[in-house]
Each structure stands twice: as structure tokens, then as C-alpha cells.
mmCIF file of C-alpha atoms in Angstrom:
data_model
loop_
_atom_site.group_PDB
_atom_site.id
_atom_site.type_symbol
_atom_site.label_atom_id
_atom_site.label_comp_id
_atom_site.label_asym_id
_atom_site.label_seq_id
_atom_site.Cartn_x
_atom_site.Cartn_y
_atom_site.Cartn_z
ATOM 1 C CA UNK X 421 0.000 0.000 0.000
ATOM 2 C CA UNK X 422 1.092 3.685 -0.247
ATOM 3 C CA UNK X 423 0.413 6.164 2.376
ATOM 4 C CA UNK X 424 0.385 10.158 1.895
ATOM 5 C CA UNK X 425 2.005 11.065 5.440
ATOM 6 C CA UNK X 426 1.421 14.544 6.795
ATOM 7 C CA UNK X 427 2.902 15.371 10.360
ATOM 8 C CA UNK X 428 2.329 18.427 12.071
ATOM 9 C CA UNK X 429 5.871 19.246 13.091
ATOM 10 C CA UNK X 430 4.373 22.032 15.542
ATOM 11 C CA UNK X 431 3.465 19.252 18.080
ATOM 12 C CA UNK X 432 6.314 18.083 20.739
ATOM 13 C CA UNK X 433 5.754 14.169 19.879
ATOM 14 C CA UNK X 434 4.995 14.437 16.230
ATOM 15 C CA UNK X 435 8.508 13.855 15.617
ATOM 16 C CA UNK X 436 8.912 10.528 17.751
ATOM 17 C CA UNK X 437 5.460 9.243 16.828
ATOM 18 C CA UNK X 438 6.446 9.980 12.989
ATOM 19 C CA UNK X 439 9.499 8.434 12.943
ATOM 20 C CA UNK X 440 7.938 4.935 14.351
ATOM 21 C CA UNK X 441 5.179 5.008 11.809
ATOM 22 C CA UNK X 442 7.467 5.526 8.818
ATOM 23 C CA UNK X 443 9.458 2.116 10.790
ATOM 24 C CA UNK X 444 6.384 0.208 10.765
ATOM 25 C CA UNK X 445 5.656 1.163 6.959
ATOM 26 C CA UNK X 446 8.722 -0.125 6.092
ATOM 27 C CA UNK X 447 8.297 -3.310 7.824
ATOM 28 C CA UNK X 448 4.874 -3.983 6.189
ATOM 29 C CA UNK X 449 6.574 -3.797 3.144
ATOM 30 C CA UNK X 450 4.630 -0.149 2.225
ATOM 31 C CA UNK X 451 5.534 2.902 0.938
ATOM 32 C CA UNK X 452 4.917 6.349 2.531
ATOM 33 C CA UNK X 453 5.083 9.468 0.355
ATOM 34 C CA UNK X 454 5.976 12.937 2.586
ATOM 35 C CA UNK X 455 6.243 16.622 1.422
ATOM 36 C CA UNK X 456 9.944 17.159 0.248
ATOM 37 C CA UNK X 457 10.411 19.940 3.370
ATOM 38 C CA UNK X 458 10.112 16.952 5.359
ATOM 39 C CA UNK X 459 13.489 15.952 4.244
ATOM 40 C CA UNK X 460 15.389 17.867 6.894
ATOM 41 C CA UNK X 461 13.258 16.240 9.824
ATOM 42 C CA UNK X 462 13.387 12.323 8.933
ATOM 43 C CA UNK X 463 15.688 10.204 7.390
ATOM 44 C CA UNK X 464 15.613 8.816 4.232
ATOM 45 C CA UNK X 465 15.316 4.759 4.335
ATOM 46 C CA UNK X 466 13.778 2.237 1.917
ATOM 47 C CA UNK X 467 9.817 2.696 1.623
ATOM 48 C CA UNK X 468 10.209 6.572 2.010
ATOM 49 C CA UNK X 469 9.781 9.050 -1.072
ATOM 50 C CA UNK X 470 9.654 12.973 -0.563
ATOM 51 C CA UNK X 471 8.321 14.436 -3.213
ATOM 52 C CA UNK X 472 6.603 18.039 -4.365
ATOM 53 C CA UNK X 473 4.583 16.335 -6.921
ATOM 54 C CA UNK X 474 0.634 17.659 -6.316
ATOM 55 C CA UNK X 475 -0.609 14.581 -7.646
ATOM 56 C CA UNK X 476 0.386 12.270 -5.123
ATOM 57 C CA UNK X 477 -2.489 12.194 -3.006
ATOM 58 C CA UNK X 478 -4.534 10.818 -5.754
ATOM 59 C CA UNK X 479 -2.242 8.027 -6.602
ATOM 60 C CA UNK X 480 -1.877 6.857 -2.427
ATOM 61 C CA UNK X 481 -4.258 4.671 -0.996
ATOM 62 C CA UNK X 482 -4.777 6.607 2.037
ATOM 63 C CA UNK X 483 -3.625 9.337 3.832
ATOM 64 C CA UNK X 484 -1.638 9.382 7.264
ATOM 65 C CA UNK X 485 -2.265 12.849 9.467
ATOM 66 C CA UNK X 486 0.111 12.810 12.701
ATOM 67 C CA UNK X 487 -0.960 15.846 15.152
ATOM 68 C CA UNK X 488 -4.507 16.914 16.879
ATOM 69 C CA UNK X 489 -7.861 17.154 15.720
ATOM 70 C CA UNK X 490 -6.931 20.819 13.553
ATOM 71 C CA UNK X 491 -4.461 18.776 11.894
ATOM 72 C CA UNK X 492 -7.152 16.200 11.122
ATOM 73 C CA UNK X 493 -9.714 18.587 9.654
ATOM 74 C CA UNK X 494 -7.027 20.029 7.747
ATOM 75 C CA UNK X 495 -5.748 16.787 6.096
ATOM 76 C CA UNK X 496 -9.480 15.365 5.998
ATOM 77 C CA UNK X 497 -10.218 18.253 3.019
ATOM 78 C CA UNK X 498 -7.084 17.621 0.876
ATOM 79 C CA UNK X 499 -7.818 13.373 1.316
ATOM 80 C CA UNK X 500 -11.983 14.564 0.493
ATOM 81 C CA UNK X 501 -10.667 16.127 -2.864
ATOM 82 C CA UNK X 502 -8.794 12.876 -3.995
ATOM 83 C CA UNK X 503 -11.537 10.619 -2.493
ATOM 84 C CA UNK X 504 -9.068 9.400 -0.508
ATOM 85 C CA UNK X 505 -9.445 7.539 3.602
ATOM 86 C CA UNK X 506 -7.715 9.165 6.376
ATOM 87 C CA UNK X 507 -5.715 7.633 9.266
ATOM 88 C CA UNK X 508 -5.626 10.192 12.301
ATOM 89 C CA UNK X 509 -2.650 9.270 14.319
ATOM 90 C CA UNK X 510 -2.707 11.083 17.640
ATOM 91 C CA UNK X 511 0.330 13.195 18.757
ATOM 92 C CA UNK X 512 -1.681 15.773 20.396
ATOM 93 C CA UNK X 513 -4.374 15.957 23.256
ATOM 94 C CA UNK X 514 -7.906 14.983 22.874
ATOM 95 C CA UNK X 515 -7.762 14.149 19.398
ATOM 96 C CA UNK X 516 -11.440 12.864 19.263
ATOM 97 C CA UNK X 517 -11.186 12.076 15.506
ATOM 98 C CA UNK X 518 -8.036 9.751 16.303
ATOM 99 C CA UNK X 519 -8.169 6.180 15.157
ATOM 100 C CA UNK X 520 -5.238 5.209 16.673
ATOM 101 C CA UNK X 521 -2.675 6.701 19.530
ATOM 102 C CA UNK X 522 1.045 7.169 19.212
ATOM 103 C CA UNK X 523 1.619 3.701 21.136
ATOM 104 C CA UNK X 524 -1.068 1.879 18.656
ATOM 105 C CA UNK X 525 1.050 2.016 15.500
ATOM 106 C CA UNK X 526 0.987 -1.544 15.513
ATOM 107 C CA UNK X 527 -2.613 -1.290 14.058
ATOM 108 C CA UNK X 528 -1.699 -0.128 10.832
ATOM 109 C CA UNK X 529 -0.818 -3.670 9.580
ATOM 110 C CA UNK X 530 -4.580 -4.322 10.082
ATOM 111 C CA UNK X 531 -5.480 -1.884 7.324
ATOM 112 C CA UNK X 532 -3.112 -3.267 5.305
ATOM 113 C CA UNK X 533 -4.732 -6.588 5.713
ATOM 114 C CA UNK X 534 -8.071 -4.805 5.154
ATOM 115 C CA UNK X 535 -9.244 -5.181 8.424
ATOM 116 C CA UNK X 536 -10.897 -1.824 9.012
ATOM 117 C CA UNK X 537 -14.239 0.071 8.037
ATOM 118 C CA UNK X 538 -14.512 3.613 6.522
ATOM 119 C CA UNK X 539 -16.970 5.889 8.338
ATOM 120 C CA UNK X 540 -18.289 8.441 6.220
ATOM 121 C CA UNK X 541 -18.803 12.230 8.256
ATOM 122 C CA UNK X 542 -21.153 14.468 6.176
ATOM 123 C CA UNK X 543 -19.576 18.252 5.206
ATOM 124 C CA UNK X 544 -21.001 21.534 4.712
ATOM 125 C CA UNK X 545 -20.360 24.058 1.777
ATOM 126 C CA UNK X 546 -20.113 27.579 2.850
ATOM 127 C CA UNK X 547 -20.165 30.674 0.639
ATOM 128 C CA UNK X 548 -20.522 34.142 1.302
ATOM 129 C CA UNK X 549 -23.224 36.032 -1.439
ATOM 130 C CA UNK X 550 -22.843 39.648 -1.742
ATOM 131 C CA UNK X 551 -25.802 41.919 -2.364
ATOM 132 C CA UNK X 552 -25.753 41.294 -5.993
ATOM 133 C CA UNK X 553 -26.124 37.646 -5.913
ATOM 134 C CA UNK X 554 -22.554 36.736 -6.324
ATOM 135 C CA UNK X 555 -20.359 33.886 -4.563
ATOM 136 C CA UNK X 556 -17.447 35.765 -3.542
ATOM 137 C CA UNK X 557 -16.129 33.187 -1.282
ATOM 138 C CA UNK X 558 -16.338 29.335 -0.678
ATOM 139 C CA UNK X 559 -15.258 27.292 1.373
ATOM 140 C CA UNK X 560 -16.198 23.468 2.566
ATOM 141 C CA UNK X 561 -16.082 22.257 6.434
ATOM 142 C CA UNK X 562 -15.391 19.350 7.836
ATOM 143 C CA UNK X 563 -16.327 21.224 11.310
ATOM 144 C CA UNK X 564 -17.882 24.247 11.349
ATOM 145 C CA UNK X 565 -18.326 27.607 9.792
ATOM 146 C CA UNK X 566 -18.286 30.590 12.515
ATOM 147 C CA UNK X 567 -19.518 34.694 11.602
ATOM 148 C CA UNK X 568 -18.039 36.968 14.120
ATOM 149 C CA UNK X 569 -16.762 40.102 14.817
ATOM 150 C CA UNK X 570 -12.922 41.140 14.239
ATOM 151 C CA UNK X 571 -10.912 43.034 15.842
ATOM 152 C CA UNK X 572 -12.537 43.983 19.090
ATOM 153 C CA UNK X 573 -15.216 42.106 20.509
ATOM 154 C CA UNK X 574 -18.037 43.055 20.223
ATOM 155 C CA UNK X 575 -22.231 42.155 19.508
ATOM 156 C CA UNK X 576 -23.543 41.581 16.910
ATOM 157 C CA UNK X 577 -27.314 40.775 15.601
ATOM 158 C CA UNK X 578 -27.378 37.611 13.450
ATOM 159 C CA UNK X 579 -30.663 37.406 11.328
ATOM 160 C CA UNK X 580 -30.903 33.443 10.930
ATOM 161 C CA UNK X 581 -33.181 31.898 7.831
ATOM 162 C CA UNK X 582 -33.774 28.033 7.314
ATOM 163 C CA UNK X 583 -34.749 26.864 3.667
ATOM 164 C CA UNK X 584 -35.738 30.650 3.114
ATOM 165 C CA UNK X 585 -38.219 31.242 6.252
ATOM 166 C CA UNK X 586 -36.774 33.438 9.604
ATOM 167 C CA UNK X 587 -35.926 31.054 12.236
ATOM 168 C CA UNK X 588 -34.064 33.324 14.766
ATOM 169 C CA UNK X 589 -32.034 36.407 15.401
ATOM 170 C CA UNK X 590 -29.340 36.304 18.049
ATOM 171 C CA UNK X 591 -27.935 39.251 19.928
ATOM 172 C CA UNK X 592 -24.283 37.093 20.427
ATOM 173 C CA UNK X 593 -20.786 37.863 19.825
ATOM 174 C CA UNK X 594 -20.840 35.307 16.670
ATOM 175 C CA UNK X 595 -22.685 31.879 15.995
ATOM 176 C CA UNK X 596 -21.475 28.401 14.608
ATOM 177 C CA UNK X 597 -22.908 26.423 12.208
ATOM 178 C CA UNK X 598 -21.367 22.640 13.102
ATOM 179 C CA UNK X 599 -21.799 19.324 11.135
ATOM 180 C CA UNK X 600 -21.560 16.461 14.280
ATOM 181 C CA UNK X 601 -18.069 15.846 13.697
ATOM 182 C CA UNK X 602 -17.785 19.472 14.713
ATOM 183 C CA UNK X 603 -20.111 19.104 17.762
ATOM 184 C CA UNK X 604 -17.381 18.309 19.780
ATOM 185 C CA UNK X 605 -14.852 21.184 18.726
ATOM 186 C CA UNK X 606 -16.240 24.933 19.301
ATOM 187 C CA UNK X 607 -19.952 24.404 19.196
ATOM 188 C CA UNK X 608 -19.463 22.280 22.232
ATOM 189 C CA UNK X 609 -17.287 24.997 23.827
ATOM 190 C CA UNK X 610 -20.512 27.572 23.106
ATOM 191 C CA UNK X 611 -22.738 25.009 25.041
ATOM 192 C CA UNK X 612 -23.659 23.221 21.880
ATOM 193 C CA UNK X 613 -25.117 19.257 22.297
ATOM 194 C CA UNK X 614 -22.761 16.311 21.469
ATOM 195 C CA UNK X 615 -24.066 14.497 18.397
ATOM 196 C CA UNK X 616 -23.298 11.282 16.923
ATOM 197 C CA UNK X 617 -21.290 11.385 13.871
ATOM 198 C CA UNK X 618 -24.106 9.090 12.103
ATOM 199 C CA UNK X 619 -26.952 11.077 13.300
ATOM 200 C CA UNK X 620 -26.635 13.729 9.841
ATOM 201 C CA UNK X 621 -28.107 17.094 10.728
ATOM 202 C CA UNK X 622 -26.821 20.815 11.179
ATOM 203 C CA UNK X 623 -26.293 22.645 14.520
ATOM 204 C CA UNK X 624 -26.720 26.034 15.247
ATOM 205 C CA UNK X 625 -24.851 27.183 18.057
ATOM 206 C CA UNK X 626 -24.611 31.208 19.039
ATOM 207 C CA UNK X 627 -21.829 32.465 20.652
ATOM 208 C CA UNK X 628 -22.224 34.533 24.104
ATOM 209 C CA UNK X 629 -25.375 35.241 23.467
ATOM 210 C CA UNK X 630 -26.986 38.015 25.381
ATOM 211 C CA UNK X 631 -29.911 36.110 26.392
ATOM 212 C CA UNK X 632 -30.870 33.488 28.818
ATOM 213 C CA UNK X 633 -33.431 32.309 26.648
ATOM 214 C CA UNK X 634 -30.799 32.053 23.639
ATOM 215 C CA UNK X 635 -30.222 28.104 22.761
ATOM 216 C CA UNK X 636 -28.783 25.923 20.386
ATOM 217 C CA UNK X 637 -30.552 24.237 17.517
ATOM 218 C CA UNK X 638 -30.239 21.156 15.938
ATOM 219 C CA UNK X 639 -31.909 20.800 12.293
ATOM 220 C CA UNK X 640 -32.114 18.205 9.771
ATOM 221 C CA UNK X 641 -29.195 17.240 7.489
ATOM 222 C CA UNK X 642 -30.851 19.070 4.512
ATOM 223 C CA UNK X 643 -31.252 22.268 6.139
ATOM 224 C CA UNK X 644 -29.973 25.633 4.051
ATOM 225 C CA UNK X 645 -28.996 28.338 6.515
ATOM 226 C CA UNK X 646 -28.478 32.133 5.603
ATOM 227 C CA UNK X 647 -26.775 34.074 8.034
ATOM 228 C CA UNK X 648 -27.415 38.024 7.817
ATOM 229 C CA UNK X 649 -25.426 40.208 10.081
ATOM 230 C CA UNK X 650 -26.875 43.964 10.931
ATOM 231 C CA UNK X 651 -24.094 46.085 9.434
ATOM 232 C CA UNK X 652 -22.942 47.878 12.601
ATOM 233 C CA UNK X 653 -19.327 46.670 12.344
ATOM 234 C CA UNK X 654 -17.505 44.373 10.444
ATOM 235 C CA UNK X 655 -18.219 41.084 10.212
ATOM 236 C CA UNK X 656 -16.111 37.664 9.367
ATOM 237 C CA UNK X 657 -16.069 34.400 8.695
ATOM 238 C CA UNK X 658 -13.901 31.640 9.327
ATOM 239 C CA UNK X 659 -14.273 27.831 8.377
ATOM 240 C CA UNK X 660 -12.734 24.944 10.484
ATOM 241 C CA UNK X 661 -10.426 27.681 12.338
ATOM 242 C CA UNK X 662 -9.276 29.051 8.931
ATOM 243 C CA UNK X 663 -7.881 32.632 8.459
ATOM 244 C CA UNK X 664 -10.732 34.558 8.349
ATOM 245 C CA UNK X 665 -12.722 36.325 5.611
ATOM 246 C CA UNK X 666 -14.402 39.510 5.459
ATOM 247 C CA UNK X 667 -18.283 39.661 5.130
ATOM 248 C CA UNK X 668 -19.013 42.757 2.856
ATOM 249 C CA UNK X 669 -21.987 45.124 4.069
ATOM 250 C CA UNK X 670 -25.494 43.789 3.036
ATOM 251 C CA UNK X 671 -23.858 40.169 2.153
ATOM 252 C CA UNK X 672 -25.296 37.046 3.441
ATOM 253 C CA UNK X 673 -23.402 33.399 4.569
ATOM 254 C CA UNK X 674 -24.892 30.278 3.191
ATOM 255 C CA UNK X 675 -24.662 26.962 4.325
ATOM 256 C CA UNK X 676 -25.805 23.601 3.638
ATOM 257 C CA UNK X 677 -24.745 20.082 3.246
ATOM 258 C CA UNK X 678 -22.065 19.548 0.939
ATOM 259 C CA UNK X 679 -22.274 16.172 -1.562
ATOM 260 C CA UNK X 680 -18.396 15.488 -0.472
ATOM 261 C CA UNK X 681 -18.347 13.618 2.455
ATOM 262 C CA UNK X 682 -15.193 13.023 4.304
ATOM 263 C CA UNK X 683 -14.081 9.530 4.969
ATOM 264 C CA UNK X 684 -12.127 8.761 8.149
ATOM 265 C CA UNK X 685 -10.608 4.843 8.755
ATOM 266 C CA UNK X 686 -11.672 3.262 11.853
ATOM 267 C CA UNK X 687 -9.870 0.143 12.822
ATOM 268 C CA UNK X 688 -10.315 -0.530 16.807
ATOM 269 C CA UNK X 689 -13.950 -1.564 18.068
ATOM 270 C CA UNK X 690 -14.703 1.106 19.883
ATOM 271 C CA UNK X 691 -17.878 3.320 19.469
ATOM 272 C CA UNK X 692 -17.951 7.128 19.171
ATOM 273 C CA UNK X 693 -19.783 7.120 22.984
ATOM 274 C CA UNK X 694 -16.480 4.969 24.102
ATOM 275 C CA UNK X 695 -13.951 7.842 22.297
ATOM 276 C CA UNK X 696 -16.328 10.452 24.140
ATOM 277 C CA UNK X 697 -16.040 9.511 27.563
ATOM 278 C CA UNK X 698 -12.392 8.313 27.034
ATOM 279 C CA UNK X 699 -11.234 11.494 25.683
ATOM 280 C CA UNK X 700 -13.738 13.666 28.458
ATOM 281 C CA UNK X 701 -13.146 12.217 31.471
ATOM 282 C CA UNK X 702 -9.486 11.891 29.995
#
């Protein structure tokens, strides 16, 4: 098999937990493609290629990510694009979206025997529409898609429309718009609900909101939300904790279910309620 490898060198044990994978992909007799900048971090042995070549991806099997749950999300678009798997090794904290640890890297050989499933996590596509009716920005999650403030914090009033009819308004310093996979990142910090990855559907999640009665809402996988800020300061929008973009005045944010779904391998037994109270009671 061949293996697109991406470590995030920013973590203390991605080196260490790195360097053992690219061992045991060697011994299984595999090959593991790595970005050439990589060069100056591991050596180079039989079974490793580094190489700049952008088609790579698409000619692996599956892709390796080595860091936390960012680096995960991050890896889990450019593996979507080349309908390729993804491995999430751990070398972080919490990590829910790991399938295996840094001490597990014994598992892999299991994949290579085929002795895994793929689950399948549902993603949103994101666009910001100006006044004319233009996309001026895209953008697909894996997690969520946040509208905020920049610069200093401040509130805002988010108009909020579901398949064209109002739903809510929230007087909040932002909101998030999760898929489940992203239930557990910052909608969960807002005081979003946990929800199984299976369970397809769309939270809504405000952020600080200025109201006691202000709550999360969960709503069917089909769902097309429009987000409409009130023009009394600027407004942004990031997606899965990317650099942010501007919202123009009088543009709206648009989100709905994307037809790419990303595909995550999943080789021990365990169930996403066993990864939940593993990684929260931690």
C-alpha cells in the first residue's frame, strides 16, 4: 500500500510518533510518500519518497495525518478532494477524531490486511453572497463555519433563515454552524449538544449570546442556513479555524450540506460514545 504522510511538526511528539510510523511502513513492506520539506526532519530509508509532486495524493491509498484534531480537519479536506481515507494518528491531546494513539502504531498492519471500516462524516459548503447575488467566497467544512466580529469584541445581531423562512435572530458575539463531527470542537465549547457522527443534521450554536433564553438548535441534514449580520461593524467568517474572511456590508453566509463527504478509517472496536467519555473524562 502507499500512504500520503502529513505530520504536524508544531506538536512536541509528532517527531517521535512519525518516525515509528514511517518504521512500521517499512516493515509492512509499504511505501509512505511525505512533502519534500520533510526531508530535513526524517531520514531517508527504503519505503520513504519525498516528493513536491501535487498529484500524489490521488495516486496513495490513504492518507496518514500525525498531530490533533486541527491537523485532522485540515488533512481530511485535501484526502476529500482525492476521495481518498484518512488515518488520524494522535500526537496531540484529545484528538477525538483519532483512530489510533502514538503507542497503537501496531494497528496499521490491520489496514493493510483490510481489516478496518470507513466511516463516512457528512460536510457543509459555505459561501458568502454579496448583495448582488454573487459567490465571492467558498469554502467546505469538515467542522464548522463561525460569523463573528474582528478586531474587538463586540455584539452583533445575526438574522438566521432556514430553507428561506426566519428562524431566529441572536444578539451574540458570533454563531457556529457545526456538522456532528464538529459538535465536539467549538460548538461544544458555546454550550452546543454532542451528536453522533451518524446522526446527519446541522447545529446552530450562538456564541455569548446576550440572552438566557438564547439556545442551540439542531436541524435536519438538509437544512440551508443564511446568516445576515446587521451592518454595525464588520463582520467575518472563518471555516474549520481558517484565516478569516471579510463579510461585505449587506452580504449574506450560506450553508448547507455539501455532496463530499469526508471519509475517516476506523480500525479498533470502539464506538464514538467509548472515544467520548475516554477522551472527556481523559
Amino acid at each position: 500500500m502507499k500512504f500520503y504522510v502529513i505530520p504536524n511538526m508544531t506538536r512536541a511528539n509528532t517527531f517521535s510518533v512519525t518516525s515509528e510510523l514511517l518504521e512500521k511502513i517499512y516493515e509492512l513492506g509499504c511505501t509512505a510518500y511525505l512533502d519534500t520539506s520533510l526531508k530535513t526532519h526524517f531520514e531517508e530509508k527504503n519505503g520513504t519518497v519525498y516528493t513536491d509532486d501535487p498529484n500524489v495524493i490521488a495516486e496513495s491509498d490513504a492518507v496518514i495525518a500525525i498531530g490533533g484534531d486541527g491537523t485532522f480537519i485540515n488533512a481530511a479536506k485535501l484526502a476529500t478532494d482525492c476521495n481518498k481515507p484518512l488515518i488520524c494518528v494522535n500526537a496531540g491531546k484529545l484528538a477525538y477524531l483519532a483512530c489510533l494513539e502514538g503507542d497503537e502504531l501496531g494497528l496499521l498492519g490491520e489496514v493493510v490486511k483490510g481489516n478496518f471500516v470507513t466511516e463516512k462524516r457528512m460536510m457543509l459548503d459555505v459561501s458568502i453572497i454579496d448583495k448582488d447575488g454573487e459567490i465571492i467566497y467558498h469554502s467546505s467544512c469538515v467542522n464548522d463555519a463561525v460569523v463573528s466580529r474582528s478586531g474587538i469584541i463586540r455584539i452583533m445581531n445575526l438574522s438566521i433563515f432556514c430553507n428561506g423562512a426566519p428562524l431566529i435572530d441572536y444578539l451574540a458575539d458570533g454563531a457556529i454552524v457545526a456538522t456532528p463531527t464538529g459538535s465536539t470542537a467549538y460548538s461544544l465549547s458555546a454550550g452546543g449538544p454532542v451528536v453522533e457522527p451518524s446522526v446527519e443534521s446541522i447545529l446552530l450554536t450562538p456564541v455569548c449570546p446576550h440572552s438566557v433564553f438564547s439556545r442551540s438548535v439542531v436541524l435536519g441534514g438538509n437544512s440551508e442556513l443564511e446568516l445576515i449580520h446587521d451592518n454595525s461593524g464588520e463582520a467575518i467568517l472563518s471555516c474549520d479555524g481558517q484565516s478569516a474572511v471579510i463579510i461585505p456590508a449587506d452580504a449574506r453566509v450560506t450553508v448547507k450540506r455539501s455532496r463530499k463527504y469526508a471519509s475517516f478509517i476506523k480500525i479498533k472496536p470502539d464506538t464514538f460514545i467509548d472515544v467520548l467519555n475516554k477522551k472527556i473524562s481523559g
